[in-house]
PDB file of C-alpha atoms and ligand atoms in Angstrom:
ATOM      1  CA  UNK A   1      -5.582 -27.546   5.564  1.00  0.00           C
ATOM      2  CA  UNK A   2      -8.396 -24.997   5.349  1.00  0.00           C
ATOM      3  CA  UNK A   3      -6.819 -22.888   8.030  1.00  0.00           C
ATOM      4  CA  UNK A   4      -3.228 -23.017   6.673  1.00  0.00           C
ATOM      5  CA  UNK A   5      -2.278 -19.733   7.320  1.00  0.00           C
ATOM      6  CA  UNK A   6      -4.885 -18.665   9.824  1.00  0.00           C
ATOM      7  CA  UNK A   7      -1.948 -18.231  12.684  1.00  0.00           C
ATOM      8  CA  UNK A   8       0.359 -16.747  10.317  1.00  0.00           C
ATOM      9  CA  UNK A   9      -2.387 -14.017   9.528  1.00  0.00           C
ATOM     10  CA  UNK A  10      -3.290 -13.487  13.175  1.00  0.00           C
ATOM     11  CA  UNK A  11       0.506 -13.077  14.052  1.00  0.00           C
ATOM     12  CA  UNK A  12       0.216 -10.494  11.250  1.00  0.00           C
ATOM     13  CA  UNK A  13      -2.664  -8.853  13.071  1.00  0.00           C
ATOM     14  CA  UNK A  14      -1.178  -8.278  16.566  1.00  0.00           C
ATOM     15  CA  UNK A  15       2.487  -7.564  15.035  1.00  0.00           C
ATOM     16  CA  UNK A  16       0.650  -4.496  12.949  1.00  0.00           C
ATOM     17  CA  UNK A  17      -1.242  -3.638  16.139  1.00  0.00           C
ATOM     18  CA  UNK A  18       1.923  -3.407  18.063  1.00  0.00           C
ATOM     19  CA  UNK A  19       4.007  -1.906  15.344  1.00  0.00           C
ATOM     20  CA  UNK A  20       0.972   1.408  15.718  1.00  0.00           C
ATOM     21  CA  UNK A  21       1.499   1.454  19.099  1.00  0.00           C
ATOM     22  CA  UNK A  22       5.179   2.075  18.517  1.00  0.00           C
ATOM     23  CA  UNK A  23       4.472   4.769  15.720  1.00  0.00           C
ATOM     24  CA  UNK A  24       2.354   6.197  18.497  1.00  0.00           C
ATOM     25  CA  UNK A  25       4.682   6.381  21.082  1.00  0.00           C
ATOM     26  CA  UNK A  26       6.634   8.259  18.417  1.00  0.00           C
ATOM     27  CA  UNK A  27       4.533  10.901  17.244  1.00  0.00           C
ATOM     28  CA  UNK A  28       3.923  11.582  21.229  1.00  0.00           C
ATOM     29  CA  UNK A  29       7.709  11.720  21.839  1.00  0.00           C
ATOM     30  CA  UNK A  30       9.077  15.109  21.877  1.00  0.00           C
ATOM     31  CA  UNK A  31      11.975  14.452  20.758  1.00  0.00           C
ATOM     32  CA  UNK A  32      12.436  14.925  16.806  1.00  0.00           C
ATOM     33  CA  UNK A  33      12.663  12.324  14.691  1.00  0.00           C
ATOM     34  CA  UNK A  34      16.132  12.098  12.684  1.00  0.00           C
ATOM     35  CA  UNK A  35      15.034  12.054   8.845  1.00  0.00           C
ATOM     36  CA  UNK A  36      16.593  10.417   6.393  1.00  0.00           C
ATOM     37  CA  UNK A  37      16.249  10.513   2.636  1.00  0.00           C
ATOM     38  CA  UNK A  38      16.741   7.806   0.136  1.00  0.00           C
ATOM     39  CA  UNK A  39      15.741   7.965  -3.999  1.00  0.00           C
ATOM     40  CA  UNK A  40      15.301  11.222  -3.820  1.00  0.00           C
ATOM     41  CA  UNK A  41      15.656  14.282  -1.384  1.00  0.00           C
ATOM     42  CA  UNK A  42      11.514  13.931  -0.822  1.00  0.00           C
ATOM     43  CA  UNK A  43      11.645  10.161  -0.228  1.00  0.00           C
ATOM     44  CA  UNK A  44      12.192   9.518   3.814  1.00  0.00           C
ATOM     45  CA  UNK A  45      12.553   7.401   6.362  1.00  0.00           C
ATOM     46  CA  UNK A  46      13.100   7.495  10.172  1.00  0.00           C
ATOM     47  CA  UNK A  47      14.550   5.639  12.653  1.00  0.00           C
ATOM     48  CA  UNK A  48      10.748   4.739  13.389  1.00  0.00           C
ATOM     49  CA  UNK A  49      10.197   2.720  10.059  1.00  0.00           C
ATOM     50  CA  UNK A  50      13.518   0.873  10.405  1.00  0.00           C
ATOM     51  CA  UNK A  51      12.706  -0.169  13.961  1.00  0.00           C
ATOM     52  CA  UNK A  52       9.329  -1.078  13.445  1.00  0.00           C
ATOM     53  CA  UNK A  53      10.448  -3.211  10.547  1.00  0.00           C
ATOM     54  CA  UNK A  54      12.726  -5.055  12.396  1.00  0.00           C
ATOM     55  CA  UNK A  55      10.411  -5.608  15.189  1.00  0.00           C
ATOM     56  CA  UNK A  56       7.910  -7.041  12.888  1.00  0.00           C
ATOM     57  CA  UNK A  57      10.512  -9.004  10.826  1.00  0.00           C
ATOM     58  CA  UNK A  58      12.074 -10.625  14.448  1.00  0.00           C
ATOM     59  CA  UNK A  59       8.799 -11.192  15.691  1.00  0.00           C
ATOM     60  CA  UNK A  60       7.851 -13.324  12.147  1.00  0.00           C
ATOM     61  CA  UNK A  61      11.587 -14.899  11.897  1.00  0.00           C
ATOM     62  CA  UNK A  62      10.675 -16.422  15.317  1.00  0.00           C
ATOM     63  CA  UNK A  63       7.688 -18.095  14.474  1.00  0.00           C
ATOM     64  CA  UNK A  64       8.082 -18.653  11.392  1.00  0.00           C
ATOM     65  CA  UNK A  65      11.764 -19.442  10.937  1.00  0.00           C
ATOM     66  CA  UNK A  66      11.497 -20.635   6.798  1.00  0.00           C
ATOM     67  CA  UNK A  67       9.635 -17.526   5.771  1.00  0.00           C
ATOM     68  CA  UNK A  68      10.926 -15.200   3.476  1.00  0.00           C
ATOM     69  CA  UNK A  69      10.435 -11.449   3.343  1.00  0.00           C
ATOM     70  CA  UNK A  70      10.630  -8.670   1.725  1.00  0.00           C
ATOM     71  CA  UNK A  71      10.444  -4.923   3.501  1.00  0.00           C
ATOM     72  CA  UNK A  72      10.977  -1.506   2.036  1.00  0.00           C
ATOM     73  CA  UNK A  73      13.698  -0.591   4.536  1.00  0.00           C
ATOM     74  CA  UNK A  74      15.669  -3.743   4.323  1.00  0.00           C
ATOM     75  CA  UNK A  75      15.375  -3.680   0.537  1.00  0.00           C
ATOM     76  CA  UNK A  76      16.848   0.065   1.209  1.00  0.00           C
ATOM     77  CA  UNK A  77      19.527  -1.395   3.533  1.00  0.00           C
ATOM     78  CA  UNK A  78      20.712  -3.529   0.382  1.00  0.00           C
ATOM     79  CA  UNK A  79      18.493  -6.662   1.194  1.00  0.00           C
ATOM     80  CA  UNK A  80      17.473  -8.705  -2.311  1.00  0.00           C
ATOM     81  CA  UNK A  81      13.698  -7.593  -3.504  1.00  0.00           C
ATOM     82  CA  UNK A  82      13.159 -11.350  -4.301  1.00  0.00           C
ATOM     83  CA  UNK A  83       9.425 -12.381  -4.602  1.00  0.00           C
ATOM     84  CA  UNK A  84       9.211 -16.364  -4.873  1.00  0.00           C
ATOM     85  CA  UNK A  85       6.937 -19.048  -4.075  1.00  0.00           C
ATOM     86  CA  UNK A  86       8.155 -19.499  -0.796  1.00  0.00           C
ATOM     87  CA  UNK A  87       5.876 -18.108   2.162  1.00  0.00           C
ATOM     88  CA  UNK A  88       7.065 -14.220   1.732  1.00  0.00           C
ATOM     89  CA  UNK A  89       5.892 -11.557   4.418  1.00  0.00           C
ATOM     90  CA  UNK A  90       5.823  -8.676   2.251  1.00  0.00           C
ATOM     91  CA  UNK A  91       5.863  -5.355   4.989  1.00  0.00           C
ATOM     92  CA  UNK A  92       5.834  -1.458   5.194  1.00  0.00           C
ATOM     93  CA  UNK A  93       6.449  -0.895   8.324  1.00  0.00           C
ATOM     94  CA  UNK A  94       4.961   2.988   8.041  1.00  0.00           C
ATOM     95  CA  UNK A  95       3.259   3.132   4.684  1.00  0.00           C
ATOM     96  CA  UNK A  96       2.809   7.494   4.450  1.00  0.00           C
ATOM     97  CA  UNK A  97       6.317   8.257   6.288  1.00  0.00           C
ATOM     98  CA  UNK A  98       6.044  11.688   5.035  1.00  0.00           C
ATOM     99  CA  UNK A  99       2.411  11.901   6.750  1.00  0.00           C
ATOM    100  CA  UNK A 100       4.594  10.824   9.896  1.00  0.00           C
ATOM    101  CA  UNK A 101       7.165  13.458   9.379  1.00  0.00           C
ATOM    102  CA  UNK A 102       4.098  16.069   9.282  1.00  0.00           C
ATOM    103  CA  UNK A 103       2.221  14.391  11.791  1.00  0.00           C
ATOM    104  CA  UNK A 104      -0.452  14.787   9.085  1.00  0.00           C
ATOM    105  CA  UNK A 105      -2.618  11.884  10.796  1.00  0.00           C
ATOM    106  CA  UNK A 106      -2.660   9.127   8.036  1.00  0.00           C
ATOM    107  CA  UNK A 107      -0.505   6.101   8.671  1.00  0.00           C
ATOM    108  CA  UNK A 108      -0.474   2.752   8.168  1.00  0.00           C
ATOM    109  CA  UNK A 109       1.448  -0.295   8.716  1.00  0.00           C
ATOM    110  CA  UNK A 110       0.897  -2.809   5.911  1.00  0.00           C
ATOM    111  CA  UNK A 111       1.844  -6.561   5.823  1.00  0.00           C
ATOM    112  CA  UNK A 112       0.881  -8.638   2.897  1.00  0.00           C
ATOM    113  CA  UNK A 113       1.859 -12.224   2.565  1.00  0.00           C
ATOM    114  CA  UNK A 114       1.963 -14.624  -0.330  1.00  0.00           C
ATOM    115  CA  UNK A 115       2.566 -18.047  -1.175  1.00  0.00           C
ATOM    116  CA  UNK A 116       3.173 -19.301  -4.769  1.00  0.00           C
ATOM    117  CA  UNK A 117       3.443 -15.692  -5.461  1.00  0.00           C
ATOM    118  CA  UNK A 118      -0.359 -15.338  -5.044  1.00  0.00           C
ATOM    119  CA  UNK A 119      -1.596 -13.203  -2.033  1.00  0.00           C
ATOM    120  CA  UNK A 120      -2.782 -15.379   1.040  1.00  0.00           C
ATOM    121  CA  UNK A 121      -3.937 -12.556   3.517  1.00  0.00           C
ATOM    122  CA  UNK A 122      -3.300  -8.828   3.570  1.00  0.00           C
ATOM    123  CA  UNK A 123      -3.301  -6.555   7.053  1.00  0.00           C
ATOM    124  CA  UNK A 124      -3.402  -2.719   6.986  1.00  0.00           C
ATOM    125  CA  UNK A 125      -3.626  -1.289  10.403  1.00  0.00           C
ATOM    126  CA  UNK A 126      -4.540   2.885  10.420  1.00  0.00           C
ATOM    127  CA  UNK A 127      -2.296   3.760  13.255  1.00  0.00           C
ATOM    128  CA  UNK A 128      -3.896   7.032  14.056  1.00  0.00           C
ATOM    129  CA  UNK A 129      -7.829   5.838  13.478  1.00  0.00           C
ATOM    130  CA  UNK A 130      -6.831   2.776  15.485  1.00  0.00           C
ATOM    131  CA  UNK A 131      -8.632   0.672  12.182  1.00  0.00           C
ATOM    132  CA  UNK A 132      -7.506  -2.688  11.287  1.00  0.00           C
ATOM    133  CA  UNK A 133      -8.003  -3.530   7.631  1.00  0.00           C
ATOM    134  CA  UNK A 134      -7.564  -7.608   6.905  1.00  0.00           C
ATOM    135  CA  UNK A 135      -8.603  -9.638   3.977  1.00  0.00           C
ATOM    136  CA  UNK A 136      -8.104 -13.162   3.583  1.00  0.00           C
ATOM    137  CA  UNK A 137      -8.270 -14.907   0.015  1.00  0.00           C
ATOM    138  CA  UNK A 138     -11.632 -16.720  -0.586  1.00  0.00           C
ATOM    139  CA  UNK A 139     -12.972 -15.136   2.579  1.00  0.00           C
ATOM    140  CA  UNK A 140     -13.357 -11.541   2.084  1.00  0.00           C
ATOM    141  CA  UNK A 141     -12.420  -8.274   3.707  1.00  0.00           C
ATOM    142  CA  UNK A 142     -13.306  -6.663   7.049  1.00  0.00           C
ATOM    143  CA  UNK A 143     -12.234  -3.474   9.110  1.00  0.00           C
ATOM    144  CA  UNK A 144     -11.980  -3.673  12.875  1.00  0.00           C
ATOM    145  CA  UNK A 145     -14.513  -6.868  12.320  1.00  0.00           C
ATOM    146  CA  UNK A 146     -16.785  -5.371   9.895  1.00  0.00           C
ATOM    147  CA  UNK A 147     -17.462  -7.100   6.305  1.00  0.00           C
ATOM    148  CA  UNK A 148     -16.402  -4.148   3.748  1.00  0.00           C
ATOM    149  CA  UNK A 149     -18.201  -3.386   0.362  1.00  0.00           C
ATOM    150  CA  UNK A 150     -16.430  -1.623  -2.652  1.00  0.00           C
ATOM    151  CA  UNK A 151     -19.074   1.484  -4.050  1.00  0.00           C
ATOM    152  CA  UNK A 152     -21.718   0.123  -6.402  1.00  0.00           C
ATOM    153  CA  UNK A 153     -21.450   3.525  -8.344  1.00  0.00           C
ATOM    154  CA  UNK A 154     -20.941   2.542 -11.957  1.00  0.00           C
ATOM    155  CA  UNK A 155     -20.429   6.065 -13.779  1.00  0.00           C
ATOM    156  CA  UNK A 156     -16.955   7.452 -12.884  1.00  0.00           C
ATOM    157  CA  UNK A 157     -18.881  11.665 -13.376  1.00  0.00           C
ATOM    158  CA  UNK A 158     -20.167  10.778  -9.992  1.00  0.00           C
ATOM    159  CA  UNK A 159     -16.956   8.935  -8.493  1.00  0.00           C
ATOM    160  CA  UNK A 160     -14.137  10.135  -6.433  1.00  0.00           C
ATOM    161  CA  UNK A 161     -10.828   9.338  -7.620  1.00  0.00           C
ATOM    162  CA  UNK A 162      -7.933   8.990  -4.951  1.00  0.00           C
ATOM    163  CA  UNK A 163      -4.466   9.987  -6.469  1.00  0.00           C
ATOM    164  CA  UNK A 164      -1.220  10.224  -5.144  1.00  0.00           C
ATOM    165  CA  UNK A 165       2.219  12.539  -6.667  1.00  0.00           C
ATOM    166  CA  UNK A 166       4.594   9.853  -5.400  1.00  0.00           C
ATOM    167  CA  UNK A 167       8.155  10.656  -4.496  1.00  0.00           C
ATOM    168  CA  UNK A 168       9.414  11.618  -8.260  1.00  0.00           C
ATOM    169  CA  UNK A 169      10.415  15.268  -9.289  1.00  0.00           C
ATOM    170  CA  UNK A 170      11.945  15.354 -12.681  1.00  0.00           C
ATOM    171  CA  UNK A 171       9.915  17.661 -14.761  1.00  0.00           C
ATOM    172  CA  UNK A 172       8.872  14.832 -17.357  1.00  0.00           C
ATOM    173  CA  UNK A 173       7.498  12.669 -14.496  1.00  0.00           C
ATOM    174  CA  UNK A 174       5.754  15.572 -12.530  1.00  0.00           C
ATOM    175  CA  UNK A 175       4.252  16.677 -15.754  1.00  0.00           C
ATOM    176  CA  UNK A 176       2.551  13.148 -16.927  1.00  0.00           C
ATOM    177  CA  UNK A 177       1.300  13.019 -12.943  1.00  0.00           C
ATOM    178  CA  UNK A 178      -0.360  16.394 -13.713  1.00  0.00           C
ATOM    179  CA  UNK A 179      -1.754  15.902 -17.645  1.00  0.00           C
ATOM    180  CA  UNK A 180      -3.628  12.521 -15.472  1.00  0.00           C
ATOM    181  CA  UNK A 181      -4.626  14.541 -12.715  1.00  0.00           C
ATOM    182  CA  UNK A 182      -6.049  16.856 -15.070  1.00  0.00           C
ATOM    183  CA  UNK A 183      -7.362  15.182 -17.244  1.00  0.00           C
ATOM    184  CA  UNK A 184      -9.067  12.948 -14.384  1.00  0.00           C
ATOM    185  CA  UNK A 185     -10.482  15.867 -12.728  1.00  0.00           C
ATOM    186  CA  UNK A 186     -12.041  17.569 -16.352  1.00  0.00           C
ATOM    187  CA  UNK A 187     -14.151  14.194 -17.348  1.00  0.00           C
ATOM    188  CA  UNK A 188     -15.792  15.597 -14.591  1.00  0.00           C
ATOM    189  CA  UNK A 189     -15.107  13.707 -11.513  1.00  0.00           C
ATOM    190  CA  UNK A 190     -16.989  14.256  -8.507  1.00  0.00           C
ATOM    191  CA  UNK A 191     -13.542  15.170  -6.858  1.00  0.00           C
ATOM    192  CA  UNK A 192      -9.929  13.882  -6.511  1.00  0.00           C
ATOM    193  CA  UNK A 193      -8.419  13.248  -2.891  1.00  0.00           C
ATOM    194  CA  UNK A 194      -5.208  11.543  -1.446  1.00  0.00           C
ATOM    195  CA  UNK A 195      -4.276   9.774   2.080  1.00  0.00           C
ATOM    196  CA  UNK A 196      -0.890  10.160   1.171  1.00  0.00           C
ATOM    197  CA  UNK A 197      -0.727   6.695   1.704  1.00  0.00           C
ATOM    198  CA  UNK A 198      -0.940   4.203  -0.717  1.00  0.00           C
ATOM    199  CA  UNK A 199      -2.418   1.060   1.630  1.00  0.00           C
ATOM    200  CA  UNK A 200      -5.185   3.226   3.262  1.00  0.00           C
ATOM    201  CA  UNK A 201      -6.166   4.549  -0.282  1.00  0.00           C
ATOM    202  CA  UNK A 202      -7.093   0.987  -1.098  1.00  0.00           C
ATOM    203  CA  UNK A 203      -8.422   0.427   2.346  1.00  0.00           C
ATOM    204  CA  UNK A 204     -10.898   3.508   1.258  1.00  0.00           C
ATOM    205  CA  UNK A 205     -11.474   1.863  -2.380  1.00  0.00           C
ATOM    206  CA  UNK A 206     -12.435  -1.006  -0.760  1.00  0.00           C
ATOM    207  CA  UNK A 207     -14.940   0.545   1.640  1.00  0.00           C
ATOM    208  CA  UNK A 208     -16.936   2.452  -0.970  1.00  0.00           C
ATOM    209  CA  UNK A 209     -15.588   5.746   0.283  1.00  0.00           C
ATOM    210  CA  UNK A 210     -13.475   6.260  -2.857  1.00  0.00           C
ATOM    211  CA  UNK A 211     -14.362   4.721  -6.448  1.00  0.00           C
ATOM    212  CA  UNK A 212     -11.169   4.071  -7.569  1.00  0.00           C
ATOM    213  CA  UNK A 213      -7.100   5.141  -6.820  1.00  0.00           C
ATOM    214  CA  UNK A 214      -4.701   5.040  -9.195  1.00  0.00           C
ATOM    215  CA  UNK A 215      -0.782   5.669  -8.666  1.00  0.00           C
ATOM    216  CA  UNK A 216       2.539   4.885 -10.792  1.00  0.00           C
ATOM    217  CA  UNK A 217       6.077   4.539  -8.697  1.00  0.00           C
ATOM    218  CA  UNK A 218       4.727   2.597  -5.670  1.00  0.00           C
ATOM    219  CA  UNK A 219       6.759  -0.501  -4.669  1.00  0.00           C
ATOM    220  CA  UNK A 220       5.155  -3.932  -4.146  1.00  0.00           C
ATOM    221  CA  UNK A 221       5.210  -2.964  -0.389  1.00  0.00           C
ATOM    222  CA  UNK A 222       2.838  -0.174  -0.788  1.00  0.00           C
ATOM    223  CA  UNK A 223       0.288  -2.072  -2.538  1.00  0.00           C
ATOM    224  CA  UNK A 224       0.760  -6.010  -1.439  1.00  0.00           C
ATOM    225  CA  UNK A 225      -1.546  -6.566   1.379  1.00  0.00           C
ATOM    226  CA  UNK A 226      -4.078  -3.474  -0.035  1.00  0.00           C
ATOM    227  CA  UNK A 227      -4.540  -5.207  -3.178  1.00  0.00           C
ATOM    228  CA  UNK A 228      -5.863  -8.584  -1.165  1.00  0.00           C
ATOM    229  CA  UNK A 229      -8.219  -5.965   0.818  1.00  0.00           C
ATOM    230  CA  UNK A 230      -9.458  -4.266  -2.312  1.00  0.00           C
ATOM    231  CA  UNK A 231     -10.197  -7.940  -3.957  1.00  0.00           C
ATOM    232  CA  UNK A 232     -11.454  -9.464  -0.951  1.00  0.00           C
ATOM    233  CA  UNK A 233     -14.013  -6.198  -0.879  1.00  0.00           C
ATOM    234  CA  UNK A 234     -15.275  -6.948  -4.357  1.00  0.00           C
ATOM    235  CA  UNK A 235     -13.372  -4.849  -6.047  1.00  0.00           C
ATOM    236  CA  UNK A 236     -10.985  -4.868  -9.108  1.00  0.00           C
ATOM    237  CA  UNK A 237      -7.368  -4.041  -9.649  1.00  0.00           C
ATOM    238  CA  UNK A 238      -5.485  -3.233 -13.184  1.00  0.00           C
ATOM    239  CA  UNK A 239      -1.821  -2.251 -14.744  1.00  0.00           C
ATOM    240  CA  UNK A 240      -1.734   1.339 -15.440  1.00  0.00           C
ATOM    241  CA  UNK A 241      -1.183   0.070 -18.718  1.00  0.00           C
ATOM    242  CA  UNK A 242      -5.081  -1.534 -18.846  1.00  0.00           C
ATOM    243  CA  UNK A 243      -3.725  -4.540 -18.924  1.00  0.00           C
ATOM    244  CA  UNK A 244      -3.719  -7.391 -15.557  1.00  0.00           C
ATOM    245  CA  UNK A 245      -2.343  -6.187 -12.234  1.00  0.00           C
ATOM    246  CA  UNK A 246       1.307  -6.935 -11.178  1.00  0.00           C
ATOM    247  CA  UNK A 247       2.705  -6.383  -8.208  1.00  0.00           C
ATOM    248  CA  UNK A 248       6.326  -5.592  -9.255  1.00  0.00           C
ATOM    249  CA  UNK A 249       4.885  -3.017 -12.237  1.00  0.00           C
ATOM    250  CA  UNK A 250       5.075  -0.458  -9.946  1.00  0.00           C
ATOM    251  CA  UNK A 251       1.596   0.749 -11.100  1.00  0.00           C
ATOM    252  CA  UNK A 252      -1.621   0.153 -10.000  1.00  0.00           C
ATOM    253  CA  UNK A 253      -5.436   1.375 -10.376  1.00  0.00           C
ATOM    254  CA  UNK A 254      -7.900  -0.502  -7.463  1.00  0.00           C
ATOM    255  CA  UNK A 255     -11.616   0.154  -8.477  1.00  0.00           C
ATOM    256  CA  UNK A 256     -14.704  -0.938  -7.715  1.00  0.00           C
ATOM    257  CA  UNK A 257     -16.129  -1.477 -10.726  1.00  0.00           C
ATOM    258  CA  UNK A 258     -14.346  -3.004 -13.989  1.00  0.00           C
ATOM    259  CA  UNK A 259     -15.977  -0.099 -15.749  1.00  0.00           C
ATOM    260  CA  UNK A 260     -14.470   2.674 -13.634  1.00  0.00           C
ATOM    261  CA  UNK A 261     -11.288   1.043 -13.512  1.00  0.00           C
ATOM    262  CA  UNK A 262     -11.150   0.640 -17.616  1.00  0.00           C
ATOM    263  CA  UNK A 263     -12.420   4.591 -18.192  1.00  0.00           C
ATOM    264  CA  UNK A 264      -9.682   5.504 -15.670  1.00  0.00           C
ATOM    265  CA  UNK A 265      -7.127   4.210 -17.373  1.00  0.00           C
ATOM    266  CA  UNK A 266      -7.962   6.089 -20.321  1.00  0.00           C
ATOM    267  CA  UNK A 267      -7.445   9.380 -18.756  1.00  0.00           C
ATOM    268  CA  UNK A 268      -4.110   8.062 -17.492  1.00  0.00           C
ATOM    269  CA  UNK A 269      -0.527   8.935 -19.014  1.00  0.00           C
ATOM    270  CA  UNK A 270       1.336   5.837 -18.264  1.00  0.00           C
ATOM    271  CA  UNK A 271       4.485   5.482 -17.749  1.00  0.00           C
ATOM    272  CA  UNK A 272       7.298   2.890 -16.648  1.00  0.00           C
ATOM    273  CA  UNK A 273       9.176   2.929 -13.834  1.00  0.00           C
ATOM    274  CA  UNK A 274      12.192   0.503 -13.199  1.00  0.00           C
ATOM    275  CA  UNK A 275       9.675  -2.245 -12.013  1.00  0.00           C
ATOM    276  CA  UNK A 276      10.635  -4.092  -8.328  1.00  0.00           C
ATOM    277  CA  UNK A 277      12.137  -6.966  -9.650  1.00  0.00           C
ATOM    278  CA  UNK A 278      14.750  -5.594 -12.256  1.00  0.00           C
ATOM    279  CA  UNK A 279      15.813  -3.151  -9.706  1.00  0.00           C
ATOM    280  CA  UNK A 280      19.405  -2.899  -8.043  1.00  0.00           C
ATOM    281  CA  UNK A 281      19.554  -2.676  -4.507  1.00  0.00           C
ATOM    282  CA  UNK A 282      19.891   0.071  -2.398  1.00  0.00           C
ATOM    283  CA  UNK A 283      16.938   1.965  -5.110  1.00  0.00           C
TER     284      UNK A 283
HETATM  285  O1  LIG B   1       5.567   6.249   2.961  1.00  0.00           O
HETATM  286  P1  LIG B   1       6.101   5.209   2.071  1.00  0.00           P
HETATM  287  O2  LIG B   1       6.124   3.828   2.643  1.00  0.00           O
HETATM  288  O3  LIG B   1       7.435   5.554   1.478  1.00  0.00           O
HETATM  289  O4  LIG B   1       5.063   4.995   0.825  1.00  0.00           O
HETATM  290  C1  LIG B   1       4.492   6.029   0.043  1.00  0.00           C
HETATM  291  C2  LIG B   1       5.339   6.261  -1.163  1.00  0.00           C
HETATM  292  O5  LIG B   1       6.657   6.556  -0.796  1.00  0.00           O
HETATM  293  C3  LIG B   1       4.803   7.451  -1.936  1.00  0.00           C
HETATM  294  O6  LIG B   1       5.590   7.609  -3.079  1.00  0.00           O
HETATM  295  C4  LIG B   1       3.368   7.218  -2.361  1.00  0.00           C
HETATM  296  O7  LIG B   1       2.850   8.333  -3.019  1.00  0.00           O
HETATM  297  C5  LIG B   1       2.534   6.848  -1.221  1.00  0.00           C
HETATM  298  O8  LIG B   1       1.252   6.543  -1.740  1.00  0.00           O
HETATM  299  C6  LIG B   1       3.153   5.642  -0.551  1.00  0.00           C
HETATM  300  O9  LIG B   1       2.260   5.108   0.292  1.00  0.00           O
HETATM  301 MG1   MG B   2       4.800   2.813   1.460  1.00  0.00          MG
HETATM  302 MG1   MG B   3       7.087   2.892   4.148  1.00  0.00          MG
END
């Protein structure tokens, strides 16, 4: 049994690898991509994430025919965001679609999976820097190979912080994103930085380029598989709140050190979004 899901993870591998080469092909197609919105006039998709979904989800449904799943754009094409203890594929099939839009070069492709509603594996491939992020549980995480390391910096004065503004604009929300980001910034920080994508932020928490990243308003796709990678990497994750991590909170803070995480979330205003599972469809 030690290998259980050893060929489901290695399908996840060369489905991510061929869902980049499709984003690719995208960004070097002149044609323009049709954008669509969805919660909110600066939340998009393309036609790009909804095909490379499906191509991911067919390619999984064939080998894996009991599996469950659950994917931002099928969720957003009325699908049930159901996480159970079945075998569940969790998958954003371009995590940073606005990066895409822009062609501002960070995207990734993220496909967690977990069983028993515990994470098994977690695969983040960095379309543009052609890096593939994986982390098996028990067995730690790796880029293109390579074993990664959170930071070992233990004072958060000499940290960088990676932050994102999420896809919210009412003024209350905007403002608690700013009284954080300022209050984040004044403890001193070394500086504050964001990928604009949520799975390659924790692929950067987890190797030691960035200290910690904290966001509220991600979905459980965002964050599935980079939570795994960020673990795996010795790292820790936490509510918003301070309190344990949960996947359908819709907040997160990845660290690398308990410490950083716990003086981070002092600086942060919380607040709650309608978590993942007591949403309607269509959100
Ligand atoms: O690009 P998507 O998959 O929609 O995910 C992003 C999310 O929409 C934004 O709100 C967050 O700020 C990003 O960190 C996500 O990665
Ligand atoms: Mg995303
Ligand atoms: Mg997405």
């Amino acid at each position: 049994m030690a290998d259980l899901w050893q060929n489901a993870m290695d399908h996840a591998v060369s489905a991510a690898r061929h869902a980049g080469e499709v984003v690719r092909e995208a960004l070097r197609d002149d044609r323009k991509q049709t954008v669509m919105t969805k919660s909110s006039s600066v939340d998009l998709v393309t036609q790009t994430d909804q095909k490379v979904e499906k191509l991911i989800i067919q390619s999984v449904k064939e080998k894996f025919p009991t599996h469950s799943f659950i994917g931002e754009e099928s969720v957003s094409a009325g699908e049930p965001l159901l996480l159970t203890d079945a075998p569940t594929w969790i998958i954003d099939p371009i995590d940073g679609t606005t990066n895409f839009v822009h062609t501002f070069p960070f995207i990734a492709v993220s496909i967690g999976f977990s069983v028993n509603k515990q994470m098994e594996f977690g695969v983040v491939y960095s379309c543009l820097e052609d890096k593939m992020y994986t982390a098996r549980r028990g067995r730690g995480a790796f880029c293109n190979g390579e074993p990664l390391q959170v930071s070992h910096q233990e004072d958060i004065n000499q940290s960088i912080i990676a932050a994102e503004f999420g896809s919210t604009r009412d003024a209350e929300t905007v403002d608690k994103i700013f009284i954080s980001l300022r209050r984040v910034l004044s403890l001193p920080v070394h500086g504050i930085r964001g990928a604009g994508t949520a799975a390659i932020n924790m692929c950067l928490v987890a190797s030691g380029c960035v200290e910690a990243y904290y966001e509220i308003g991600i979905h459980v796709w965002d964050v599935a598989a980079g939570s795994l990678i960020v673990s795996e990497a010795g790292g820790v994750l936490l509510d918003t709140d301070g309190g344990p991590a949960d996947l359908m909170s819709r907040r997160i803070v990845a660290a690398n050190r308990r410490i950083i995480a716990e003086r981070l979330v002092k600086e942060i205003e919380t607040f709650s979004p309608i978590r993942d599972d007591a949403a309607p469809a269509n959100q």
